[in-house]
Coordinates of C-alpha atoms and ligand atoms in Angstrom, one line a residue:
Chain A
X237 CA 165.9 -38.2 -76.2
X238 CA 162.7 -38.5 -78.1
X239 CA 163.6 -41.8 -79.7
X240 CA 165.7 -43.8 -77.4
X241 CA 165.2 -47.2 -78.9
X242 CA 168.1 -48.3 -81.1
X243 CA 169.5 -44.8 -81.6
X244 CA 173.2 -45.1 -81.8
X245 CA 175.7 -42.8 -80.1
X246 CA 176.4 -41.6 -83.6
X247 CA 173.4 -39.3 -83.0
X248 CA 176.0 -37.1 -81.4
X249 CA 178.6 -37.5 -84.1
X250 CA 177.0 -37.0 -87.5
X251 CA 180.2 -37.6 -89.5
X252 CA 180.3 -41.2 -88.4
X253 CA 179.3 -42.9 -91.7
X254 CA 182.0 -40.9 -93.6
X255 CA 184.6 -42.0 -91.2
X256 CA 187.4 -43.7 -93.0
X257 CA 189.5 -46.7 -91.7
X258 CA 191.9 -45.3 -89.3
X259 CA 189.9 -42.2 -88.6
X260 CA 186.9 -43.8 -87.0
X261 CA 188.2 -43.7 -83.4
X262 CA 188.8 -39.9 -83.6
X263 CA 185.2 -39.4 -84.5
X264 CA 183.8 -41.6 -81.8
X265 CA 185.9 -39.7 -79.3
X266 CA 183.5 -36.8 -79.3
X267 CA 180.4 -38.9 -78.9
X268 CA 178.4 -39.7 -75.8
X269 CA 176.4 -42.7 -74.5
X270 CA 173.3 -42.2 -72.5
X271 CA 172.4 -44.9 -70.1
X272 CA 169.5 -45.0 -67.6
X273 CA 170.9 -47.3 -64.8
X274 CA 168.7 -48.0 -61.8
X275 CA 166.7 -44.8 -62.4
X276 CA 169.8 -42.6 -62.7
X277 CA 170.9 -41.0 -65.9
X278 CA 174.5 -41.4 -67.0
X279 CA 176.1 -39.5 -69.9
X280 CA 179.3 -41.3 -70.7
X281 CA 182.0 -40.2 -73.1
X282 CA 183.3 -42.5 -75.7
X283 CA 187.0 -42.6 -76.4
X284 CA 190.2 -44.2 -75.4
X285 CA 191.2 -42.1 -72.3
X286 CA 191.0 -44.0 -69.0
X287 CA 187.8 -42.4 -67.9
X288 CA 186.0 -42.9 -71.2
X289 CA 184.1 -45.8 -72.7
X290 CA 186.1 -47.7 -75.3
X291 CA 184.2 -49.2 -78.2
X292 CA 185.4 -52.6 -77.0
X293 CA 184.0 -52.2 -73.5
X294 CA 181.2 -54.6 -72.6
X295 CA 178.2 -53.4 -70.6
X296 CA 179.4 -55.6 -67.7
X297 CA 182.7 -53.8 -67.7
X298 CA 181.1 -50.4 -67.8
X299 CA 178.7 -51.2 -64.9
X300 CA 181.4 -52.6 -62.7
X301 CA 184.5 -50.5 -63.6
X302 CA 183.1 -47.2 -64.7
X303 CA 179.9 -47.0 -62.6
X304 CA 181.2 -49.0 -59.7
X305 CA 178.1 -51.3 -59.7
X306 CA 180.0 -54.4 -58.8
X307 CA 176.8 -56.3 -57.8
X308 CA 176.7 -57.6 -61.4
X309 CA 179.2 -60.5 -61.5
X310 CA 181.4 -61.7 -64.3
X311 CA 182.2 -65.4 -64.5
X312 CA 182.5 -67.1 -67.8
X313 CA 182.6 -63.9 -69.8
X314 CA 181.3 -65.8 -72.8
X315 CA 177.6 -65.9 -72.5
X316 CA 177.2 -69.3 -70.9
X317 CA 176.6 -68.8 -67.2
X318 CA 174.2 -66.0 -66.5
X319 CA 176.2 -64.4 -63.7
X320 CA 176.2 -61.1 -65.5
X321 CA 172.5 -61.0 -66.1
X322 CA 170.9 -57.5 -66.0
X323 CA 167.5 -56.2 -67.3
X324 CA 167.6 -54.1 -70.4
X325 CA 164.3 -52.4 -71.2
X326 CA 162.7 -55.0 -69.0
X327 CA 164.3 -58.1 -70.5
X328 CA 167.0 -60.3 -69.1
X329 CA 170.2 -59.9 -71.1
X330 CA 173.9 -60.9 -70.6
X331 CA 175.9 -57.8 -69.9
X332 CA 179.1 -59.6 -70.8
X333 CA 177.9 -60.0 -74.4
X334 CA 176.8 -56.4 -75.1
X335 CA 179.0 -53.5 -76.2
X336 CA 178.3 -50.4 -74.1
X337 CA 178.5 -48.2 -77.2
X338 CA 175.5 -50.1 -78.6
X339 CA 173.4 -49.5 -75.5
X340 CA 172.7 -45.8 -76.0
X341 CA 169.3 -44.8 -74.7
X342 CA 168.7 -48.1 -72.9
X343 CA 167.2 -48.6 -69.5
X344 CA 169.3 -50.9 -67.4
X345 CA 168.3 -52.5 -64.1
X346 CA 171.0 -54.2 -62.0
X347 CA 170.8 -55.9 -58.6
X348 CA 171.7 -52.6 -56.9
X349 CA 168.5 -51.1 -58.4
X350 CA 166.1 -53.6 -56.9
X351 CA 165.7 -52.3 -53.4
X352 CA 163.4 -49.3 -52.7
X353 CA 165.6 -46.3 -53.1
X354 CA 163.8 -44.3 -50.4
X355 CA 163.2 -46.9 -47.7
X356 CA 166.0 -49.2 -48.6
X357 CA 163.6 -52.1 -48.4
X358 CA 164.6 -55.1 -50.4
X359 CA 162.7 -56.5 -53.3
X360 CA 160.4 -59.4 -52.4
X361 CA 162.6 -61.7 -54.6
X362 CA 165.7 -60.7 -52.6
X363 CA 163.8 -61.3 -49.3
X364 CA 162.7 -64.7 -50.4
X365 CA 166.2 -65.7 -51.5
X366 CA 167.4 -64.7 -48.1
X367 CA 164.6 -66.5 -46.3
X368 CA 165.2 -69.7 -48.2
X369 CA 169.0 -69.4 -48.1
X370 CA 168.9 -69.8 -51.9
X371 CA 172.7 -69.5 -52.3
X372 CA 176.0 -70.7 -50.8
X373 CA 178.9 -68.7 -52.1
X374 CA 176.5 -66.2 -53.6
X375 CA 178.4 -65.5 -56.8
X376 CA 175.6 -66.6 -59.1
X377 CA 172.9 -64.9 -57.0
X378 CA 172.6 -61.5 -58.5
X379 CA 172.2 -63.1 -61.9
X380 CA 169.6 -65.6 -60.5
X381 CA 167.7 -62.8 -59.0
X382 CA 167.7 -60.6 -62.1
X383 CA 166.5 -63.6 -64.2
X384 CA 163.8 -64.1 -61.7
X385 CA 162.8 -60.4 -61.9
X386 CA 162.5 -60.7 -65.7
X387 CA 160.5 -63.9 -65.4
X388 CA 158.0 -62.4 -62.9
X389 CA 157.6 -59.2 -65.0
X390 CA 156.6 -61.5 -67.9
X391 CA 154.7 -64.1 -66.0
X392 CA 153.6 -62.9 -62.5
X393 CA 152.3 -66.4 -61.8
X394 CA 154.7 -68.7 -63.6
X395 CA 154.3 -72.5 -63.8
X396 CA 157.1 -74.7 -62.5
X397 CA 158.0 -75.2 -66.2
X398 CA 158.2 -71.5 -66.8
X399 CA 160.3 -71.0 -63.7
X400 CA 162.8 -73.6 -64.9
X401 CA 162.9 -72.2 -68.4
X402 CA 163.3 -68.7 -67.1
X403 CA 166.3 -69.6 -65.0
X404 CA 167.8 -72.1 -67.4
X405 CA 170.6 -69.7 -68.4
X406 CA 171.8 -69.3 -64.8
X407 CA 174.4 -71.7 -63.5
X408 CA 175.2 -72.3 -59.9
X409 CA 178.5 -74.0 -59.0
X410 CA 177.2 -74.6 -55.4
X411 CA 174.1 -76.4 -56.6
X412 CA 171.7 -74.1 -54.8
X413 CA 169.1 -74.5 -57.7
X414 CA 166.7 -76.4 -55.5
X415 CA 166.6 -73.7 -52.9
X416 CA 166.2 -71.1 -55.6
X417 CA 163.2 -72.9 -56.9
X418 CA 161.8 -73.0 -53.4
X419 CA 162.4 -69.3 -52.9
X420 CA 160.5 -68.5 -56.2
X421 CA 157.7 -71.0 -55.4
X422 CA 157.1 -69.3 -52.0
X423 CA 156.9 -66.0 -53.8
X424 CA 154.5 -66.9 -56.5
X425 CA 152.4 -69.4 -54.5
X426 CA 153.1 -72.1 -57.1
X427 CA 152.7 -75.5 -55.6
X428 CA 154.7 -77.3 -58.3
X429 CA 151.8 -78.4 -60.4
X430 CA 151.0 -77.6 -64.1
Chain B
X99 CA 188.9 -57.4 -76.0
X100 CA 191.4 -55.6 -78.3
X101 CA 190.3 -52.2 -79.6
X102 CA 188.4 -51.7 -82.9
X103 CA 186.7 -48.8 -84.6
X104 CA 183.0 -48.9 -84.2
X105 CA 180.3 -47.8 -86.6
X106 CA 176.5 -48.0 -86.5
X107 CA 174.5 -48.1 -89.7
X108 CA 170.8 -47.5 -90.4
X109 CA 170.4 -49.3 -93.7
X110 CA 171.7 -52.3 -95.6
X111 CA 173.2 -50.0 -98.1
X112 CA 175.3 -48.2 -95.5
X113 CA 176.4 -51.5 -94.1
X114 CA 177.5 -52.8 -97.5
X115 CA 179.3 -49.5 -98.2
X116 CA 181.3 -49.8 -95.0
X117 CA 182.1 -53.5 -95.6
X118 CA 183.4 -52.6 -99.0
X119 CA 185.5 -49.8 -97.6
X120 CA 187.1 -52.1 -95.1
X121 CA 187.6 -54.8 -97.6
X122 CA 187.1 -57.8 -95.3
X123 CA 188.7 -56.1 -92.3
X124 CA 185.3 -55.3 -90.7
X125 CA 182.8 -57.5 -88.9
X126 CA 179.1 -57.0 -88.7
X127 CA 177.6 -57.1 -85.2
X128 CA 174.0 -58.1 -84.7
X129 CA 173.2 -59.5 -81.2
X130 CA 176.9 -59.9 -80.6
X131 CA 176.5 -63.2 -78.7
X132 CA 178.8 -65.0 -81.1
X133 CA 181.1 -62.2 -82.3
X134 CA 182.1 -60.9 -78.8
X135 CA 183.1 -64.4 -77.8
X136 CA 185.4 -64.6 -80.9
X137 CA 186.8 -61.2 -80.3
X138 CA 187.5 -61.8 -76.6
X139 CA 189.4 -65.0 -77.3
X140 CA 191.0 -63.4 -80.3
X141 CA 190.5 -66.5 -82.4
X142 CA 189.8 -65.0 -85.8
X143 CA 192.7 -65.3 -88.3
X144 CA 192.7 -61.5 -88.5
X145 CA 191.4 -59.3 -85.7
X146 CA 188.8 -57.0 -87.3
X147 CA 189.8 -53.3 -87.7
X148 CA 186.1 -52.3 -87.3
X149 CA 182.9 -53.5 -85.9
X150 CA 179.7 -52.4 -87.6
X151 CA 176.5 -52.5 -85.5
X152 CA 173.6 -53.3 -87.8
X153 CA 170.9 -53.3 -85.0
X154 CA 169.7 -49.8 -85.9
X155 CA 168.6 -51.0 -89.4
X156 CA 164.8 -50.9 -88.8
X157 CA 163.4 -52.8 -91.7
X158 CA 165.0 -56.1 -90.9
X159 CA 163.1 -56.8 -87.7
X160 CA 159.8 -58.2 -88.9
X161 CA 158.2 -61.6 -89.5
X162 CA 155.6 -61.2 -92.3
X163 CA 153.6 -63.3 -94.6
X164 CA 153.6 -62.0 -98.2
X165 CA 151.7 -63.9 -100.9
X166 CA 152.2 -67.1 -99.1
X167 CA 155.9 -66.5 -98.5
X168 CA 157.0 -66.2 -94.9
X169 CA 159.7 -63.5 -94.7
X170 CA 161.9 -63.2 -91.7
X171 CA 164.2 -60.2 -91.4
X172 CA 167.9 -60.9 -90.5
X173 CA 167.5 -59.0 -87.2
X174 CA 164.5 -60.9 -85.9
X175 CA 165.4 -62.2 -82.5
X176 CA 165.3 -65.9 -81.5
X177 CA 162.9 -65.0 -78.7
X178 CA 160.5 -63.5 -81.2
X179 CA 160.7 -66.7 -83.4
X180 CA 160.1 -68.9 -80.4
X181 CA 157.1 -66.9 -79.2
X182 CA 155.4 -65.8 -82.4
X183 CA 152.0 -67.5 -82.7
X184 CA 152.3 -67.6 -86.4
X185 CA 155.6 -69.5 -86.1
X186 CA 154.2 -71.8 -83.4
X187 CA 151.2 -72.7 -85.4
X188 CA 152.6 -72.9 -89.0
X189 CA 156.3 -73.4 -88.6
X190 CA 156.6 -75.2 -85.2
X191 CA 160.0 -76.7 -86.2
X192 CA 161.5 -73.3 -86.5
X193 CA 159.8 -72.0 -83.3
X194 CA 161.0 -75.1 -81.3
X195 CA 164.5 -74.9 -82.7
X196 CA 164.7 -71.2 -81.6
X197 CA 163.3 -72.0 -78.2
X198 CA 166.0 -74.8 -77.7
X199 CA 168.9 -72.4 -78.3
X200 CA 171.0 -71.2 -75.4
X201 CA 169.1 -69.5 -72.6
X202 CA 166.4 -66.8 -72.4
X203 CA 169.1 -64.1 -72.0
X204 CA 170.7 -65.2 -75.3
X205 CA 167.4 -65.5 -77.1
X206 CA 166.5 -62.0 -76.1
X207 CA 169.4 -60.5 -78.2
X208 CA 170.6 -63.2 -80.6
X209 CA 169.2 -62.8 -84.2
X210 CA 168.4 -65.2 -86.9
X211 CA 171.0 -63.6 -89.2
X212 CA 173.7 -64.0 -86.6
X213 CA 172.6 -67.5 -85.9
X214 CA 173.0 -68.6 -89.5
X215 CA 176.4 -66.8 -89.8
X216 CA 177.8 -67.8 -86.4
X217 CA 181.3 -69.3 -86.5
X218 CA 181.9 -73.0 -85.9
X219 CA 182.3 -74.2 -82.3
X220 CA 185.3 -76.5 -83.0
X221 CA 187.5 -76.3 -79.9
X222 CA 190.7 -76.1 -81.9
X223 CA 189.3 -73.2 -83.9
X224 CA 188.1 -71.5 -80.7
X225 CA 191.3 -72.1 -78.7
X226 CA 192.0 -68.7 -77.0
X227 CA 194.9 -66.9 -78.6
X228 CA 196.3 -65.7 -75.2
X229 CA 197.1 -69.3 -74.0
X230 CA 200.1 -70.0 -76.1
X231 CA 199.0 -68.5 -79.4
X232 CA 196.3 -69.5 -81.8
X233 CA 195.8 -72.9 -83.4
X234 CA 196.2 -72.2 -87.1
X235 CA 194.0 -74.9 -88.6
X236 CA 192.7 -75.3 -92.1
X237 CA 189.8 -73.1 -91.6
X238 CA 192.1 -70.3 -90.5
X239 CA 194.3 -70.6 -93.5
X240 CA 196.6 -73.3 -92.0
X241 CA 197.5 -76.6 -93.7
X242 CA 195.9 -79.2 -91.5
X243 CA 192.9 -80.0 -89.4
X244 CA 194.1 -81.0 -86.0
X245 CA 190.6 -82.4 -85.2
X246 CA 191.0 -85.3 -87.6
X247 CA 193.6 -87.0 -85.4
X248 CA 192.7 -85.1 -82.2
X249 CA 189.6 -85.0 -80.1
X250 CA 186.7 -84.9 -82.5
X251 CA 183.9 -86.3 -80.5
X252 CA 181.6 -83.5 -81.6
X253 CA 182.8 -83.2 -85.2
X254 CA 181.3 -84.2 -88.5
X255 CA 180.4 -87.8 -89.4
X256 CA 179.8 -86.9 -93.0
X257 CA 180.4 -84.3 -95.6
X258 CA 183.7 -82.8 -94.2
X259 CA 185.9 -81.5 -97.0
X260 CA 189.0 -80.6 -95.1
X261 CA 187.3 -78.9 -92.1
X262 CA 185.4 -81.4 -89.9
X263 CA 183.5 -78.8 -87.8
X264 CA 179.7 -79.2 -87.9
X265 CA 177.3 -76.4 -88.7
X266 CA 176.4 -75.1 -85.2
X267 CA 173.1 -73.4 -86.2
X268 CA 169.9 -75.2 -85.1
X269 CA 167.9 -72.7 -87.1
X270 CA 169.8 -73.8 -90.3
X271 CA 168.6 -77.4 -89.6
X272 CA 165.0 -76.2 -89.1
X273 CA 165.0 -74.0 -92.2
X274 CA 166.3 -76.9 -94.3
X275 CA 163.0 -78.7 -93.8
X276 CA 161.1 -75.7 -95.2
X277 CA 163.5 -75.3 -98.2
X278 CA 164.2 -71.8 -97.0
X279 CA 166.2 -69.3 -99.1
X280 CA 168.7 -66.9 -97.6
X281 CA 168.5 -63.5 -99.2
X282 CA 172.0 -62.0 -99.5
X283 CA 172.5 -58.3 -100.2
X284 CA 175.6 -57.0 -101.8
X285 CA 176.9 -54.0 -103.8
X286 CA 175.3 -55.4 -107.0
X287 CA 171.9 -56.1 -105.5
X288 CA 170.3 -59.3 -104.0
X289 CA 170.6 -63.0 -104.6
X290 CA 169.0 -66.0 -103.0
X291 CA 170.8 -69.1 -101.8
X292 CA 169.0 -72.3 -100.6
X293 CA 169.8 -72.8 -96.9
X294 CA 171.5 -76.2 -97.6
X295 CA 173.9 -74.4 -100.0
X296 CA 174.7 -71.5 -97.6
X297 CA 177.5 -73.4 -95.9
X298 CA 180.9 -73.9 -97.7
X299 CA 183.6 -76.3 -96.7
X300 CA 185.5 -73.5 -95.0
X301 CA 182.9 -70.7 -94.6
X302 CA 179.7 -69.3 -96.0
X303 CA 178.2 -68.3 -99.3
X304 CA 178.9 -64.7 -98.4
X305 CA 181.4 -62.4 -100.0
X306 CA 183.3 -60.0 -97.9
X307 CA 181.0 -57.2 -98.9
X308 CA 177.7 -59.0 -98.5
X309 CA 175.3 -59.6 -95.7
X310 CA 172.2 -61.6 -95.0
X311 CA 169.1 -59.4 -95.4
X312 CA 166.3 -61.9 -94.7
X313 CA 165.2 -65.5 -95.0
X314 CA 162.1 -66.6 -96.8
X315 CA 160.1 -69.8 -96.6
X316 CA 157.9 -71.1 -99.4
X317 CA 154.4 -72.2 -98.4
X318 CA 154.2 -75.5 -96.5
X319 CA 151.9 -78.3 -97.5
X320 CA 148.5 -78.1 -95.8
X321 CA 147.9 -80.0 -92.6
X322 CA 151.4 -81.3 -92.2
X323 CA 152.8 -82.7 -89.0
X324 CA 156.1 -81.3 -87.8
X325 CA 158.6 -82.0 -85.2
X326 CA 162.2 -81.0 -84.1
X327 CA 164.3 -83.0 -81.7
X328 CA 167.7 -81.9 -80.4
X329 CA 169.9 -84.2 -78.5
X330 CA 172.2 -82.5 -76.0
X331 CA 173.9 -83.6 -72.8
X332 CA 172.4 -80.7 -70.8
X333 CA 169.1 -79.2 -71.8
X334 CA 169.9 -75.5 -71.8
X335 CA 173.1 -73.9 -73.2
X336 CA 174.5 -77.0 -74.9
X337 CA 174.8 -77.2 -78.7
X338 CA 173.2 -80.1 -80.5
X339 CA 175.1 -83.4 -80.7
X340 CA 172.6 -84.3 -83.3
X341 CA 169.3 -82.7 -84.2
X342 CA 166.5 -83.9 -86.5
X343 CA 163.7 -81.9 -88.1
X344 CA 160.8 -83.7 -89.8
X345 CA 157.7 -82.7 -91.7
X346 CA 155.2 -85.3 -92.8
X347 CA 152.0 -85.0 -94.8
X348 CA 149.6 -87.9 -94.7
X349 CA 146.9 -89.3 -97.1
X350 CA 145.0 -91.6 -94.8
X351 CA 147.7 -93.7 -93.2
X352 CA 150.2 -93.3 -96.0
X353 CA 152.9 -90.7 -96.1
X354 CA 152.2 -88.2 -98.9
X355 CA 155.0 -85.7 -98.2
X356 CA 158.2 -86.3 -96.3
X357 CA 161.0 -84.0 -95.4
X358 CA 163.8 -85.0 -93.0
X359 CA 166.7 -82.7 -92.1
X360 CA 169.7 -83.7 -89.9
X361 CA 171.8 -81.1 -88.0
X362 CA 175.2 -81.1 -86.3
X363 CA 176.4 -84.1 -88.2
X364 CA 178.0 -82.3 -91.1
X365 CA 179.5 -78.9 -92.0
X366 CA 176.1 -78.0 -93.4
X367 CA 172.5 -79.1 -92.6
X368 CA 171.7 -82.3 -94.4
X369 CA 168.4 -83.3 -96.1
X370 CA 167.9 -87.0 -96.1
X371 CA 166.4 -87.2 -99.6
X372 CA 166.8 -90.9 -100.0
X373 CA 165.0 -91.6 -96.7
X374 CA 162.3 -89.2 -97.7
X375 CA 161.7 -91.0 -101.0
X376 CA 161.5 -94.3 -99.2
X377 CA 158.8 -92.9 -96.8
X378 CA 156.5 -91.5 -99.5
X379 CA 153.6 -93.9 -100.3
X380 CA 154.1 -96.1 -97.3
X381 CA 152.4 -96.2 -93.9
X382 CA 154.7 -95.7 -90.9
X383 CA 155.5 -99.0 -89.3
X384 CA 158.4 -100.5 -87.5
X385 CA 160.0 -102.0 -90.6
X386 CA 159.8 -98.7 -92.6
X387 CA 161.1 -96.7 -89.7
X388 CA 164.2 -98.9 -89.3
X389 CA 164.8 -98.8 -93.0
X390 CA 164.5 -95.1 -93.3
X391 CA 166.9 -94.5 -90.4
X392 CA 169.5 -96.8 -92.1
X393 CA 169.0 -95.0 -95.5
X394 CA 169.4 -91.6 -93.9
X395 CA 172.7 -92.4 -92.3
X396 CA 174.0 -94.6 -95.2
X397 CA 176.6 -92.2 -96.4
X398 CA 178.2 -91.4 -93.1
X399 CA 182.0 -91.7 -92.6
X400 CA 182.6 -91.2 -88.9
X401 CA 186.1 -90.4 -87.6
X402 CA 187.7 -92.7 -85.1
X403 CA 186.0 -91.1 -82.1
X404 CA 182.5 -90.0 -83.1
X405 CA 180.8 -93.1 -84.5
X406 CA 178.4 -92.9 -81.6
X407 CA 176.7 -89.9 -83.3
X408 CA 175.5 -92.2 -86.1
X409 CA 173.5 -94.2 -83.6
X410 CA 172.1 -91.1 -81.9
X411 CA 171.0 -89.8 -85.3
X412 CA 169.3 -93.1 -86.2
X413 CA 167.5 -93.2 -82.9
X414 CA 166.3 -89.6 -83.3
X415 CA 164.9 -90.4 -86.7
X416 CA 163.0 -93.4 -85.4
X417 CA 161.7 -91.3 -82.5
X418 CA 160.6 -88.4 -84.6
X419 CA 158.7 -90.7 -87.1
X420 CA 157.0 -92.7 -84.3
X421 CA 156.0 -89.5 -82.7
X422 CA 154.5 -88.0 -85.8
X423 CA 152.7 -91.2 -86.6
X424 CA 151.0 -91.5 -83.2
X425 CA 150.5 -87.9 -82.2
X426 CA 147.7 -86.5 -84.2
X427 CA 148.4 -83.0 -83.0
X428 CA 151.7 -81.3 -83.7
X429 CA 153.2 -80.9 -80.3
X430 CA 155.5 -77.9 -80.0
Ligands
FAD687 C1 176.4 -70.3 -74.5 C2 175.9 -70.3 -75.9 C3 175.1 -71.4 -76.3 C4 174.6 -71.5 -77.6 N1 173.9 -72.6 -78.0 C5 173.5 -72.6 -79.3 C6 172.7 -73.7 -79.8 O1 172.4 -74.7 -79.0 N2 172.2 -73.7 -81.1 C7 172.5 -72.7 -81.9 O2 172.0 -72.7 -83.0 N3 173.2 -71.6 -81.5 C8 173.7 -71.6 -80.2 N4 174.5 -70.5 -79.8 C9 174.9 -69.5 -80.8 C10 173.9 -68.4 -80.8 O3 172.7 -68.9 -81.3 C11 174.5 -67.4 -81.7 O4 175.5 -66.8 -81.0 C12 173.5 -66.3 -82.0 O5 172.4 -66.8 -82.7 C13 174.2 -65.3 -83.0 O6 173.3 -64.2 -83.2 P1 173.8 -62.8 -82.9 O7 172.7 -61.9 -83.5 O8 174.2 -62.6 -81.5 O9 175.1 -62.8 -83.9 P2 176.4 -61.9 -83.8 O10 177.3 -62.4 -82.7 O11 176.1 -60.5 -83.9 O12 177.0 -62.4 -85.2 C14 177.5 -63.7 -85.4 C15 178.3 -63.7 -86.7 O13 177.4 -63.5 -87.8 C16 177.8 -62.3 -88.5 N5 176.5 -61.6 -88.9 C17 175.5 -61.3 -88.0 N6 174.4 -60.8 -88.7 C18 174.7 -60.9 -90.0 C19 174.0 -60.6 -91.2 N7 172.8 -60.1 -91.2 N8 174.6 -60.9 -92.4 C20 175.9 -61.4 -92.4 N9 176.6 -61.7 -91.3 C21 176.0 -61.5 -90.1 C22 178.7 -61.5 -87.6 O14 179.6 -60.7 -88.3 C23 179.3 -62.6 -86.8 O15 180.5 -63.1 -87.5 C24 174.9 -70.4 -78.5 C25 175.7 -69.3 -78.1 C26 176.2 -69.3 -76.8 C27 177.0 -68.1 -76.3
SF4_688 S1 187.5 -79.0 -87.7 FE1 187.7 -77.1 -89.0 S2 187.7 -75.5 -87.5 FE2 188.2 -77.4 -86.3 S3 190.4 -77.7 -86.4 FE3 189.7 -78.7 -88.2 S4 189.8 -77.2 -89.8 FE4 189.9 -76.1 -87.9
FES689 S1 179.6 -63.8 -67.3 FE1 178.1 -63.3 -68.8 S2 177.2 -65.2 -69.1 FE2 178.9 -65.8 -67.9
FES690 S1 175.8 -70.0 -54.8 FE1 177.8 -70.4 -55.4 S2 177.6 -70.3 -57.6 FE2 175.6 -70.3 -56.9

């Protein structure tokens, strides 16, 4: 795919724009979605059969139900909690608020993709979360870790303010935020000033 | 989410053609952060037959200065508004308003066009259909507004004409200070609407076959001081209870140019023209600040349970004026 950014799946179904009301679904049935998830290429069919991606499927649904990547959690399902956070082309996004059919050509990183695929070694963020017990029930944790990943990609040495801002969209019912901040602080050497 | 047909378009013309073909039974999708919530809860009076993805339209993604006019494409993301150095130095109110919306994850996908066209957050309106059926209020074609006698703590304290839901868009509040125009594209070409006139009592200044193409901002007065304050219960995620945007120009100690916009108190953003007039020609002192706050909120008619918003609005106005008076630098 020479031009993956914002190329719709309609690349594969040229008749799309002439589709008439009522006939659109038939057209989309032949099309494919290409996703790069955790370094693996997935070509997914669009349609309304059980194994296919429906136009109404969210990315969270596809990751969990179609690809079996259940590390990404769904909680509020309305964009307000951050549990479903994944990285898309390096940026934190909410997978519950994206349609899979609109993610053609995107590179997705989920919690499952953080560990080293050869050695199985965990990402330093995961290690630090474990060392600092930065969770209780753990339901918000994949989202917290993915937001942290996005933050550190953007600011390798974030200030306390940047850490709080970077994680402001991730809620934790068990109030483990303080431990999360400690885990990140330990990782970035930030002493809490600036 | 119930099923819909899905289309992707690469140009405004294609989008408009599809909108026309579906005759109101299609919805545009930009970032999807508002639309997907509406579709999941199935709250729209009519579930759309089709969703049209407009993200592939390339020429709506830029912020550019053209002959003094700042043009912002409808698909510019909130994160880009918040981080652009041009925005932060010249239009800090808009940058700050964008930065205070939702969370980083939302700002990475939500667009300015979608932010302006997002649906109201009234909890009667958004009541999920699958829990005992929809609430058919005035805005959905029903006869009454249940909020008037119900729980309206976050609803309008002025300007409600039937529907009492407030304009949820912080960007609309910010853009009001800049007298921004919304450029609307339709089958017959383009037209411009002042941001304060973009919101109608039960909807938007958009026909079923029209879309927002861009927003443009006229030049701002030289060396103005600007500030945006948003009052919320929690800092991230929450919508504004009240927000205030203010731009002041000074000649010595006297105010030479004043613009004050109030958000989340009415179905559309409000410019406090009376208060602005009172400020011009005066220095900022305690007496003036109190007077200006009173004038700005003079025409409010709160409902039985939201009078507290009047006090918050007054306090924010005083705060913003004091801040602009004493801080020489515009603080972001
Ligand atoms: C948890 C949460 C908290 C939030 N807090 C705030 C807040 O504090 N302040 C605030 O201002 N907003 C807030 N929002 C709303 C958020 O800013 C909007 O959802 C977002 O800006 C919409 O942009 P979008 O591109 O995702 O729009 P979409 O969801 O794609 O579209 C929204 C609506 O606008 C229409 N539309 C989109 N683009 C166009 C266009 N170019 N022309 C015509 N119609 C169009 C769509 O058909 C749809 O009806 C919050 C949202 C969430 C989920
Ligand atoms: S305030 Fe508006 S949206 Fe809310 S119930 Fe009343 S009419 Fe409906
Ligand atoms: S599940 Fe996506 S934000 Fe809550
Ligand atoms: S650890 Fe339980 S929700 Fe965060």
